[in-house]
XYZ file of N, CA and C in Angstrom:
291
model
N 95.083 11.677 -25.813
C 95.111 10.179 -25.425
C 94.467 9.887 -25.248
N 94.642 8.311 -24.581
C 93.048 7.414 -23.815
C 93.432 7.855 -22.732
N 94.311 7.903 -21.559
C 94.033 8.547 -20.538
C 93.114 9.478 -20.523
N 93.545 10.668 -21.383
C 92.950 12.026 -21.108
C 91.661 11.925 -21.773
N 90.794 10.348 -22.908
C 90.224 10.756 -22.998
C 89.022 9.863 -21.995
N 89.729 8.715 -21.316
C 89.025 8.284 -20.352
C 88.251 8.946 -18.955
N 89.373 9.929 -18.568
C 89.012 11.165 -17.488
C 87.967 11.943 -18.104
N 87.531 12.409 -19.406
C 86.769 12.973 -19.807
C 85.310 12.491 -19.935
N 85.348 11.057 -19.556
C 83.841 10.226 -19.509
C 83.596 9.871 -18.001
N 84.945 10.277 -17.235
C 84.688 10.479 -16.121
C 85.308 9.222 -14.920
N 86.405 8.997 -15.746
C 87.045 7.550 -15.327
C 88.191 8.360 -14.430
N 88.242 7.733 -12.971
C 89.448 7.671 -12.199
C 91.027 7.072 -13.113
N 92.016 8.016 -13.300
C 92.801 7.554 -14.290
C 94.321 7.921 -13.629
N 95.157 6.275 -13.811
C 96.434 6.865 -12.446
C 97.781 5.461 -13.470
N 98.656 6.152 -12.859
C 99.766 5.537 -13.673
C 99.963 4.468 -12.796
N 100.388 3.064 -13.506
C 100.637 1.949 -12.875
C 102.043 1.680 -13.018
N 102.331 0.727 -12.238
C 103.788 0.609 -12.316
C 104.027 -0.129 -13.618
N 105.375 -0.643 -14.244
C 105.557 -1.006 -15.833
C 105.070 -2.344 -15.716
N 104.399 -2.536 -17.040
C 104.128 -3.610 -16.662
C 102.573 -4.370 -16.116
N 102.106 -3.305 -14.833
C 101.304 -3.928 -14.443
C 99.793 -4.117 -14.641
N 99.280 -4.718 -15.431
C 97.783 -4.591 -15.960
C 96.872 -3.880 -15.113
N 96.007 -3.398 -15.700
C 94.870 -2.712 -14.835
C 94.140 -3.526 -14.058
N 94.136 -2.985 -12.734
C 92.950 -3.968 -12.202
C 91.305 -2.722 -12.074
N 90.790 -3.861 -12.141
C 88.888 -3.674 -12.610
C 88.191 -4.078 -11.469
N 86.965 -3.055 -11.275
C 86.296 -3.575 -10.281
C 85.053 -4.502 -10.964
N 85.249 -5.885 -10.555
C 84.437 -6.801 -11.256
C 83.178 -6.686 -11.027
N 82.686 -5.565 -10.140
C 81.339 -5.503 -9.883
C 80.712 -4.629 -11.143
N 81.305 -3.752 -11.832
C 80.915 -3.170 -12.586
C 81.321 -3.866 -14.433
N 81.545 -5.052 -14.397
C 81.737 -5.116 -15.627
C 80.824 -6.608 -15.719
N 80.206 -6.451 -17.254
C 79.649 -7.807 -17.745
C 80.291 -8.524 -18.545
N 80.760 -9.800 -17.484
C 81.628 -10.449 -17.810
C 80.933 -11.767 -18.845
N 79.514 -11.802 -18.806
C 78.394 -12.299 -20.485
C 79.328 -12.018 -21.647
N 80.147 -10.631 -21.707
C 80.373 -10.371 -23.107
C 81.977 -11.045 -23.322
N 82.500 -11.547 -22.456
C 84.051 -12.198 -22.342
C 84.299 -13.420 -22.381
N 85.181 -14.561 -22.621
C 85.664 -15.412 -22.968
C 86.320 -16.350 -21.173
N 86.125 -16.789 -20.931
C 86.663 -17.074 -19.320
C 88.145 -17.739 -20.022
N 89.217 -17.477 -19.079
C 90.632 -17.828 -19.412
C 90.482 -18.865 -17.981
N 90.914 -20.080 -17.497
C 90.839 -20.657 -17.051
C 92.372 -20.696 -16.487
N 93.263 -20.495 -15.103
C 94.761 -20.971 -14.763
C 94.969 -22.602 -15.317
N 96.343 -22.567 -15.071
C 96.940 -24.071 -15.107
C 96.042 -24.541 -14.161
N 95.725 -26.049 -14.589
C 95.217 -26.874 -13.347
C 96.474 -27.268 -12.134
N 97.430 -27.091 -12.551
C 98.730 -27.088 -11.489
C 99.647 -25.746 -11.858
N 99.319 -24.567 -11.409
C 100.141 -23.724 -11.573
C 101.809 -23.998 -11.220
N 102.599 -23.010 -12.064
C 104.117 -23.006 -11.784
C 104.336 -22.112 -11.467
N 105.231 -22.258 -10.095
C 105.972 -21.128 -9.520
C 106.676 -20.228 -10.517
N 106.990 -18.970 -9.946
C 107.957 -17.830 -10.665
C 109.199 -18.781 -10.316
N 109.278 -18.796 -8.858
C 110.259 -19.015 -8.159
C 110.933 -20.424 -7.807
N 112.014 -20.803 -8.071
C 112.422 -22.340 -8.342
C 112.325 -22.666 -6.275
N 112.547 -21.623 -5.196
C 112.290 -21.766 -4.425
C 110.776 -22.516 -3.616
N 109.658 -21.864 -4.277
C 108.152 -21.788 -4.182
C 108.192 -23.236 -5.158
N 108.269 -23.936 -3.542
C 107.029 -25.511 -3.926
C 106.018 -26.168 -4.683
N 105.548 -25.304 -4.553
C 103.734 -25.353 -4.857
C 102.901 -23.955 -4.821
N 102.411 -23.879 -5.300
C 101.024 -22.774 -4.908
C 99.832 -23.305 -4.437
N 99.495 -22.842 -3.241
C 98.756 -22.879 -2.549
C 97.193 -22.286 -2.517
N 97.455 -20.957 -3.079
C 96.244 -20.434 -2.977
C 95.499 -20.815 -4.166
N 94.300 -20.122 -3.593
C 93.123 -20.978 -4.635
C 93.418 -19.708 -6.098
N 92.960 -20.391 -7.255
C 93.124 -19.421 -8.530
C 92.279 -18.935 -9.064
N 92.181 -17.286 -9.670
C 91.155 -16.340 -10.069
C 91.181 -16.889 -11.480
N 90.290 -16.918 -12.208
C 90.369 -16.880 -13.907
C 90.050 -15.486 -14.272
N 90.789 -15.504 -15.203
C 91.014 -14.414 -16.066
C 89.540 -14.321 -17.094
N 89.986 -13.130 -17.732
C 88.624 -12.857 -18.926
C 89.444 -12.547 -20.254
N 88.878 -13.025 -21.436
C 89.909 -12.659 -22.606
C 88.311 -11.527 -23.098
N 88.744 -10.696 -23.947
C 88.308 -9.203 -24.491
C 89.032 -8.861 -25.905
N 88.324 -8.612 -26.722
C 89.061 -8.207 -27.944
C 88.584 -6.661 -28.140
N 89.689 -6.146 -28.611
C 90.071 -4.571 -28.902
C 88.867 -4.175 -29.910
N 88.900 -3.181 -30.161
C 87.457 -2.251 -31.021
C 88.747 -1.801 -32.320
N 87.730 -1.308 -33.093
C 88.799 -0.403 -34.497
C 88.974 0.806 -33.750
N 88.560 1.410 -32.748
C 88.703 2.372 -32.336
C 89.730 2.306 -31.195
N 89.910 1.433 -30.934
C 91.093 1.204 -29.629
C 92.444 1.233 -30.470
N 92.190 0.376 -32.282
C 93.109 0.735 -32.476
C 93.732 1.476 -33.403
N 92.371 2.608 -33.588
C 92.921 3.868 -33.975
C 93.793 4.602 -32.880
N 93.285 4.983 -32.008
C 94.365 5.251 -30.794
C 95.946 4.828 -30.677
N 96.084 3.927 -30.299
C 96.750 3.168 -30.309
C 97.572 3.206 -31.924
N 97.651 3.101 -32.923
C 98.085 4.141 -33.909
C 98.467 5.051 -33.941
N 97.635 6.184 -33.466
C 98.074 7.629 -33.706
C 99.123 7.701 -32.532
N 99.334 6.738 -31.580
C 100.202 7.313 -30.047
C 101.404 6.108 -30.332
N 101.547 5.757 -31.450
C 102.749 4.956 -31.121
C 103.828 5.570 -31.132
N 104.269 7.172 -30.875
C 105.193 7.628 -30.631
C 105.432 7.854 -29.716
N 104.542 7.605 -28.393
C 104.289 7.579 -26.663
C 105.227 6.820 -26.585
N 105.665 6.788 -25.246
C 106.446 5.921 -24.701
C 104.974 4.754 -24.490
N 105.065 3.350 -24.249
C 103.999 2.979 -24.180
C 104.279 1.750 -22.981
N 103.265 0.683 -22.058
C 103.623 0.219 -21.106
C 103.363 -0.739 -21.833
N 102.248 -0.802 -22.838
C 101.567 -2.033 -22.718
C 101.387 -1.631 -24.319
N 101.546 -3.040 -25.133
C 101.395 -3.078 -26.765
C 100.698 -4.331 -27.334
N 99.498 -4.102 -27.636
C 98.555 -5.081 -27.934
C 99.011 -6.104 -29.157
N 99.763 -6.529 -29.628
C 100.750 -7.243 -30.559
C 100.532 -8.452 -30.627
N 99.465 -8.651 -29.331
C 99.645 -10.768 -29.474
C 97.664 -10.791 -29.996
N 97.220 -11.450 -30.953
C 96.547 -11.394 -31.486
C 95.335 -10.389 -31.339
N 95.888 -9.205 -30.975
C 94.714 -8.371 -30.445
C 93.921 -8.369 -29.734
N 94.263 -9.003 -28.488
C 93.455 -9.631 -27.106
C 94.240 -9.234 -25.868
N 93.612 -8.641 -25.031
C 94.768 -8.573 -23.431
C 93.869 -9.371 -22.332
N 94.096 -9.676 -21.402
C 93.653 -10.112 -20.428
C 92.990 -9.514 -19.344
N 91.593 -9.468 -19.009
C 91.359 -8.312 -17.936
C 91.075 -9.338 -16.344
N 92.105 -8.733 -15.307
C 92.287 -9.292 -14.135
C 91.060 -8.313 -12.814
N 90.007 -9.133 -12.857
C 89.301 -8.284 -11.914
C 89.679 -8.340 -10.758
N 89.202 -7.462 -9.891
C 89.469 -6.876 -8.525
C 88.073 -7.031 -7.776
N 88.254 -7.744 -6.549
C 87.141 -7.618 -6.120
C 86.352 -6.490 -4.884
């Protein structure tokens, strides 16, 4: 599985809540290889009780998967999935400082 392969490469791997995107240490990523994806100029709150979002918004970064990633996902379709990359073969990375 992907998690086991990452462990063998020396990555710390753990489980996240279903639907939670991975948190990455921004200091370890070369963002010049990604496409910047800005948020909405005026973000829409998730709750009708929130009148406005006043916190500064962070950009996200788009990256594309590789043939190797597709192979691993295809070979493990039988396993329970927290995320399936069926949306134009891309995922957003949310960097953590």
